[in-house]
mmCIF file of C-alpha atoms in Angstrom:
data_model
loop_
_atom_site.group_PDB
_atom_site.id
_atom_site.type_symbol
_atom_site.label_atom_id
_atom_site.label_comp_id
_atom_site.label_asym_id
_atom_site.label_seq_id
_atom_site.Cartn_x
_atom_site.Cartn_y
_atom_site.Cartn_z
ATOM 1 C CA ASP A 20 148.314 116.736 105.588
ATOM 2 C CA ALA A 21 144.917 117.594 104.109
ATOM 3 C CA GLY A 22 143.287 114.405 105.308
ATOM 4 C CA VAL A 23 140.803 112.356 103.292
ATOM 5 C CA ILE A 24 138.888 114.654 100.986
ATOM 6 C CA GLN A 25 135.374 113.857 99.852
ATOM 7 C CA SER A 26 133.130 115.698 97.463
ATOM 8 C CA PRO A 27 130.463 116.844 97.343
ATOM 9 C CA ARG A 28 129.601 117.417 101.012
ATOM 10 C CA HIS A 29 125.900 117.392 100.264
ATOM 11 C CA GLU A 30 123.988 116.030 97.293
ATOM 12 C CA VAL A 31 120.264 116.223 96.680
ATOM 13 C CA THR A 32 119.052 114.412 93.613
ATOM 14 C CA GLU A 33 115.874 113.067 92.131
ATOM 15 C CA MET A 34 115.098 109.393 92.042
ATOM 16 C CA GLY A 35 116.473 107.783 88.898
ATOM 17 C CA GLN A 36 119.395 110.164 88.508
ATOM 18 C CA GLU A 37 123.027 109.109 88.531
ATOM 19 C CA VAL A 38 125.095 110.135 91.541
ATOM 20 C CA THR A 39 128.890 110.125 91.722
ATOM 21 C CA LEU A 40 130.735 110.516 94.999
ATOM 22 C CA ARG A 41 134.438 111.280 95.013
ATOM 23 C CA CYS A 42 137.268 110.574 97.406
ATOM 24 C CA LYS A 43 140.932 111.517 97.601
ATOM 25 C CA PRO A 44 142.759 109.392 100.199
ATOM 26 C CA ILE A 45 145.774 110.458 102.196
ATOM 27 C CA SER A 46 148.979 110.163 100.216
ATOM 28 C CA GLY A 47 150.830 106.992 101.159
ATOM 29 C CA HIS A 48 147.739 105.190 102.413
ATOM 30 C CA ASN A 49 147.325 102.002 100.450
ATOM 31 C CA SER A 50 143.870 100.878 101.587
ATOM 32 C CA LEU A 51 140.668 102.755 100.820
ATOM 33 C CA PHE A 52 137.221 101.990 102.189
ATOM 34 C CA TRP A 53 133.704 103.177 101.331
ATOM 35 C CA TYR A 54 131.189 103.068 104.187
ATOM 36 C CA ARG A 55 127.528 104.019 104.342
ATOM 37 C CA GLN A 56 125.956 105.257 107.568
ATOM 38 C CA THR A 57 122.251 105.262 108.376
ATOM 39 C CA MET A 58 120.344 105.371 111.640
ATOM 40 C CA MET A 59 118.873 101.940 111.026
ATOM 41 C CA ARG A 60 121.968 100.064 109.872
ATOM 42 C CA GLY A 61 124.851 102.022 111.369
ATOM 43 C CA LEU A 62 128.212 101.998 109.581
ATOM 44 C CA GLU A 63 128.251 99.455 106.768
ATOM 45 C CA LEU A 64 131.246 98.643 104.611
ATOM 46 C CA LEU A 65 130.384 98.821 100.937
ATOM 47 C CA ILE A 66 133.726 98.066 99.297
ATOM 48 C CA TYR A 67 137.414 98.329 99.955
ATOM 49 C CA PHE A 68 140.497 98.620 97.787
ATOM 50 C CA ASN A 69 144.062 97.657 98.513
ATOM 51 C CA ASN A 70 146.744 99.150 96.274
ATOM 52 C CA ASN A 71 143.946 100.320 93.956
ATOM 53 C CA VAL A 72 142.544 96.792 93.522
ATOM 54 C CA PRO A 73 138.995 96.015 94.735
ATOM 55 C CA ILE A 74 139.305 93.331 97.384
ATOM 56 C CA ASP A 75 135.829 92.906 98.798
ATOM 57 C CA ASP A 76 132.673 94.359 97.298
ATOM 58 C CA SER A 77 130.241 92.046 99.058
ATOM 59 C CA GLY A 78 128.754 95.018 100.887
ATOM 60 C CA MET A 79 127.660 96.767 97.710
ATOM 61 C CA PRO A 80 123.872 96.635 97.948
ATOM 62 C CA GLU A 81 123.093 95.831 94.347
ATOM 63 C CA ASP A 82 124.152 96.354 90.761
ATOM 64 C CA ARG A 83 123.134 99.982 90.913
ATOM 65 C CA PHE A 84 126.268 100.632 92.959
ATOM 66 C CA SER A 85 129.731 100.619 91.453
ATOM 67 C CA ALA A 86 133.122 101.848 92.645
ATOM 68 C CA LYS A 87 136.432 102.503 90.969
ATOM 69 C CA MET A 88 139.930 103.429 91.993
ATOM 70 C CA PRO A 89 141.835 104.328 88.827
ATOM 71 C CA ASN A 90 144.918 105.442 90.759
ATOM 72 C CA ALA A 91 146.263 105.757 94.286
ATOM 73 C CA SER A 92 144.895 109.255 94.773
ATOM 74 C CA PHE A 93 141.299 108.978 93.597
ATOM 75 C CA SER A 94 138.215 106.817 93.989
ATOM 76 C CA THR A 95 134.582 107.143 92.981
ATOM 77 C CA LEU A 96 131.371 105.561 94.153
ATOM 78 C CA LYS A 97 128.562 105.700 91.635
ATOM 79 C CA ILE A 98 124.867 104.997 92.085
ATOM 80 C CA GLN A 99 122.830 104.596 88.915
ATOM 81 C CA PRO A 100 119.878 104.886 89.081
ATOM 82 C CA SER A 101 119.499 106.351 92.552
ATOM 83 C CA GLU A 102 116.548 105.502 94.797
ATOM 84 C CA PRO A 103 115.175 107.184 97.952
ATOM 85 C CA ARG A 104 116.453 104.269 100.107
ATOM 86 C CA ASP A 105 119.989 105.196 99.077
ATOM 87 C CA SER A 106 119.712 108.344 101.190
ATOM 88 C CA ALA A 107 122.510 108.168 103.758
ATOM 89 C CA VAL A 108 125.898 109.590 104.658
ATOM 90 C CA TYR A 109 128.653 107.997 102.611
ATOM 91 C CA PHE A 110 132.130 107.997 104.124
ATOM 92 C CA CYS A 111 135.425 107.284 102.485
ATOM 93 C CA ALA A 112 138.311 106.218 104.717
ATOM 94 C CA SER A 113 141.928 105.369 104.082
ATOM 95 C CA ARG A 114 144.670 103.616 105.985
ATOM 96 C CA ARG A 115 148.326 102.765 105.750
ATOM 97 C CA ASP A 116 148.519 99.007 106.211
ATOM 98 C CA SER A 117 151.800 98.944 108.120
ATOM 99 C CA GLY A 118 151.779 99.809 111.795
ATOM 100 C CA ALA A 119 148.948 100.202 114.278
ATOM 101 C CA TYR A 120 147.102 102.891 112.402
ATOM 102 C CA GLY A 121 143.395 103.375 112.455
ATOM 103 C CA TYR A 122 141.271 104.550 109.612
ATOM 104 C CA THR A 123 141.199 108.214 108.658
ATOM 105 C CA PHE A 124 137.712 109.146 107.561
ATOM 106 C CA GLY A 125 136.678 111.927 105.240
ATOM 107 C CA SER A 126 133.961 114.378 106.199
ATOM 108 C CA GLY A 127 131.393 112.347 104.278
ATOM 109 C CA THR A 128 128.806 113.048 101.593
ATOM 110 C CA ARG A 129 125.233 113.437 102.790
ATOM 111 C CA LEU A 130 123.075 112.072 99.972
ATOM 112 C CA THR A 131 119.370 112.749 99.772
ATOM 113 C CA VAL A 132 117.368 111.119 96.998
ATOM 114 C CA VAL A 133 113.877 112.545 96.605
ATOM 115 C CA GLY B 25 127.435 86.318 110.821
ATOM 116 C CA GLN B 26 129.955 88.384 112.711
ATOM 117 C CA GLN B 27 128.410 90.834 115.160
ATOM 118 C CA VAL B 28 129.811 93.576 117.348
ATOM 119 C CA MET B 29 127.281 94.873 119.847
ATOM 120 C CA GLN B 30 127.666 97.858 122.112
ATOM 121 C CA ILE B 31 125.728 98.747 125.228
ATOM 122 C CA PRO B 32 124.162 100.989 126.091
ATOM 123 C CA GLN B 33 122.821 102.375 122.841
ATOM 124 C CA TYR B 34 122.279 105.784 124.438
ATOM 125 C CA GLN B 35 123.563 107.361 127.639
ATOM 126 C CA HIS B 36 122.737 110.699 129.212
ATOM 127 C CA VAL B 37 124.998 111.881 132.036
ATOM 128 C CA GLN B 38 125.400 115.031 134.054
ATOM 129 C CA GLU B 39 128.634 116.824 133.418
ATOM 130 C CA GLY B 40 131.217 115.503 135.850
ATOM 131 C CA GLU B 41 129.746 111.999 136.040
ATOM 132 C CA ASP B 42 131.579 108.970 134.730
ATOM 133 C CA PHE B 43 130.573 107.055 131.595
ATOM 134 C CA THR B 44 131.277 103.538 130.372
ATOM 135 C CA THR B 45 130.431 101.818 127.102
ATOM 136 C CA TYR B 46 130.856 98.094 126.537
ATOM 137 C CA CYS B 47 131.662 96.305 123.319
ATOM 138 C CA ASN B 48 131.015 92.579 122.744
ATOM 139 C CA SER B 49 132.086 90.621 119.705
ATOM 140 C CA SER B 50 130.653 87.309 118.552
ATOM 141 C CA THR B 51 134.158 86.258 117.490
ATOM 142 C CA THR B 52 137.642 86.540 118.936
ATOM 143 C CA LEU B 53 139.380 89.656 117.668
ATOM 144 C CA SER B 54 143.051 90.104 116.860
ATOM 145 C CA ASN B 55 142.710 93.738 117.855
ATOM 146 C CA ILE B 56 140.055 96.302 118.616
ATOM 147 C CA GLN B 57 139.853 99.960 117.733
ATOM 148 C CA TRP B 58 137.781 102.781 119.174
ATOM 149 C CA TYR B 59 136.415 105.788 117.305
ATOM 150 C CA LYS B 60 134.518 108.919 118.295
ATOM 151 C CA GLN B 61 132.018 110.635 116.042
ATOM 152 C CA ARG B 62 130.800 114.092 117.023
ATOM 153 C CA PRO B 63 127.241 115.030 115.994
ATOM 154 C CA GLY B 64 127.284 115.832 112.289
ATOM 155 C CA GLY B 65 130.897 114.753 112.033
ATOM 156 C CA HIS B 66 132.890 111.772 110.925
ATOM 157 C CA PRO B 67 134.437 108.938 112.955
ATOM 158 C CA VAL B 68 137.835 109.810 114.389
ATOM 159 C CA PHE B 69 140.309 107.127 115.432
ATOM 160 C CA LEU B 70 141.061 107.122 119.151
ATOM 161 C CA ILE B 71 143.132 104.030 119.906
ATOM 162 C CA GLN B 72 143.947 100.421 119.067
ATOM 163 C CA LEU B 73 144.299 97.586 121.592
ATOM 164 C CA VAL B 74 146.043 94.375 120.628
ATOM 165 C CA LYS B 75 147.012 92.333 123.667
ATOM 166 C CA SER B 76 144.726 90.235 125.847
ATOM 167 C CA GLY B 77 143.860 92.194 128.998
ATOM 168 C CA GLU B 78 145.487 95.355 127.673
ATOM 169 C CA VAL B 79 144.618 98.669 129.326
ATOM 170 C CA LYS B 80 145.459 102.040 127.795
ATOM 171 C CA LYS B 81 144.728 105.548 128.998
ATOM 172 C CA GLN B 82 144.302 108.827 127.200
ATOM 173 C CA LYS B 83 143.792 111.577 129.781
ATOM 174 C CA ARG B 84 140.282 110.903 131.174
ATOM 175 C CA LEU B 85 139.641 107.958 128.824
ATOM 176 C CA THR B 86 140.531 104.382 129.817
ATOM 177 C CA PHE B 87 140.321 101.564 127.277
ATOM 178 C CA GLN B 88 140.366 97.861 128.124
ATOM 179 C CA PHE B 89 140.589 94.737 125.990
ATOM 180 C CA GLY B 90 139.166 91.602 127.563
ATOM 181 C CA GLU B 91 141.203 88.548 128.432
ATOM 182 C CA ALA B 92 139.362 86.465 125.851
ATOM 183 C CA LYS B 93 139.739 89.241 123.241
ATOM 184 C CA LYS B 94 136.004 89.242 122.611
ATOM 185 C CA ASN B 95 135.036 92.300 124.600
ATOM 186 C CA SER B 96 136.267 95.771 125.344
ATOM 187 C CA SER B 97 135.252 98.827 127.284
ATOM 188 C CA LEU B 98 135.773 102.569 127.204
ATOM 189 C CA HIS B 99 135.479 104.508 130.461
ATOM 190 C CA ILE B 100 135.414 108.285 130.664
ATOM 191 C CA THR B 101 136.073 109.868 134.044
ATOM 192 C CA ALA B 102 134.362 113.156 134.924
ATOM 193 C CA THR B 103 132.662 113.762 131.598
ATOM 194 C CA GLN B 104 132.774 117.151 129.944
ATOM 195 C CA THR B 105 130.518 118.641 127.273
ATOM 196 C CA THR B 106 133.313 118.090 124.776
ATOM 197 C CA ASP B 107 132.861 114.327 125.253
ATOM 198 C CA VAL B 108 129.478 114.438 123.499
ATOM 199 C CA GLY B 109 129.257 112.115 120.510
ATOM 200 C CA THR B 110 128.902 108.500 119.464
ATOM 201 C CA TYR B 111 131.630 106.058 120.441
ATOM 202 C CA PHE B 112 132.226 103.068 118.193
ATOM 203 C CA CYS B 113 134.340 100.014 118.720
ATOM 204 C CA ALA B 114 135.542 98.158 115.636
ATOM 205 C CA GLY B 115 137.326 94.899 114.992
ATOM 206 C CA PRO B 116 138.777 93.200 111.946
ATOM 207 C CA GLN B 117 136.246 91.359 109.861
ATOM 208 C CA THR B 118 136.980 87.643 110.103
ATOM 209 C CA GLY B 119 139.396 86.661 107.344
ATOM 210 C CA ALA B 120 139.520 90.137 105.909
ATOM 211 C CA ASN B 121 141.479 93.347 106.094
ATOM 212 C CA ASN B 122 138.557 95.666 106.798
ATOM 213 C CA LEU B 123 136.969 96.804 110.049
ATOM 214 C CA PHE B 124 133.554 95.733 111.292
ATOM 215 C CA PHE B 125 132.031 98.541 113.320
ATOM 216 C CA GLY B 126 129.938 98.132 116.431
ATOM 217 C CA THR B 127 126.495 99.608 116.861
ATOM 218 C CA GLY B 128 127.808 102.606 118.782
ATOM 219 C CA THR B 129 126.908 104.337 122.044
ATOM 220 C CA ARG B 130 125.603 107.870 121.810
ATOM 221 C CA LEU B 131 126.706 109.967 124.774
ATOM 222 C CA THR B 132 124.911 113.135 125.809
ATOM 223 C CA VAL B 133 126.429 115.290 128.540
ATOM 224 C CA ILE B 134 124.079 117.618 130.344
ATOM 225 C CA PRO B 135 125.829 120.791 131.557
#
């Protein structure tokens, strides 16, 4: 089991540029979550999908953020245009809904917007 | 809104000392989960507690879920340098399927 795979691991971009973060969940996991982690705000849920359908996107900061899950094995989080305050570590996590399973997190993408 | 607070925010201990972090929710939780995040790493699932008053052990780690299902604790006996990291509790967001993470306790173990 390769775990949850995120890419890129690090991204440095200039303000105003588009940023796309990618996530491959664990096969068989039917829920996928995007979290953002900062020192000030901790771990914040941005959006989650169940069976590829967005269920709750109330955590998405503003219209500059969008997320998609075109199939069970791939999701993207896009920021356009990026701003310095978007600098954070973005984690993708997945979970199988049945049973007492916790979330499996990816290694995260450290985003720096300059 | 829903809040999950943890205390302390930071804790420094000498290696071999015990450590406890406390988690308090503003709402009753159906279950609570604990995660550990090493410095520079990602959160890793440790355990889930479901029943009121439940106690579970993993080697030197003891997890408790309060009787009212609004608080929980994690106790580490005889800390080791490998215990360094931030410990998060997390509970289901009210009326939703996602987890709401606590503020975390960052543990430093001094050799």
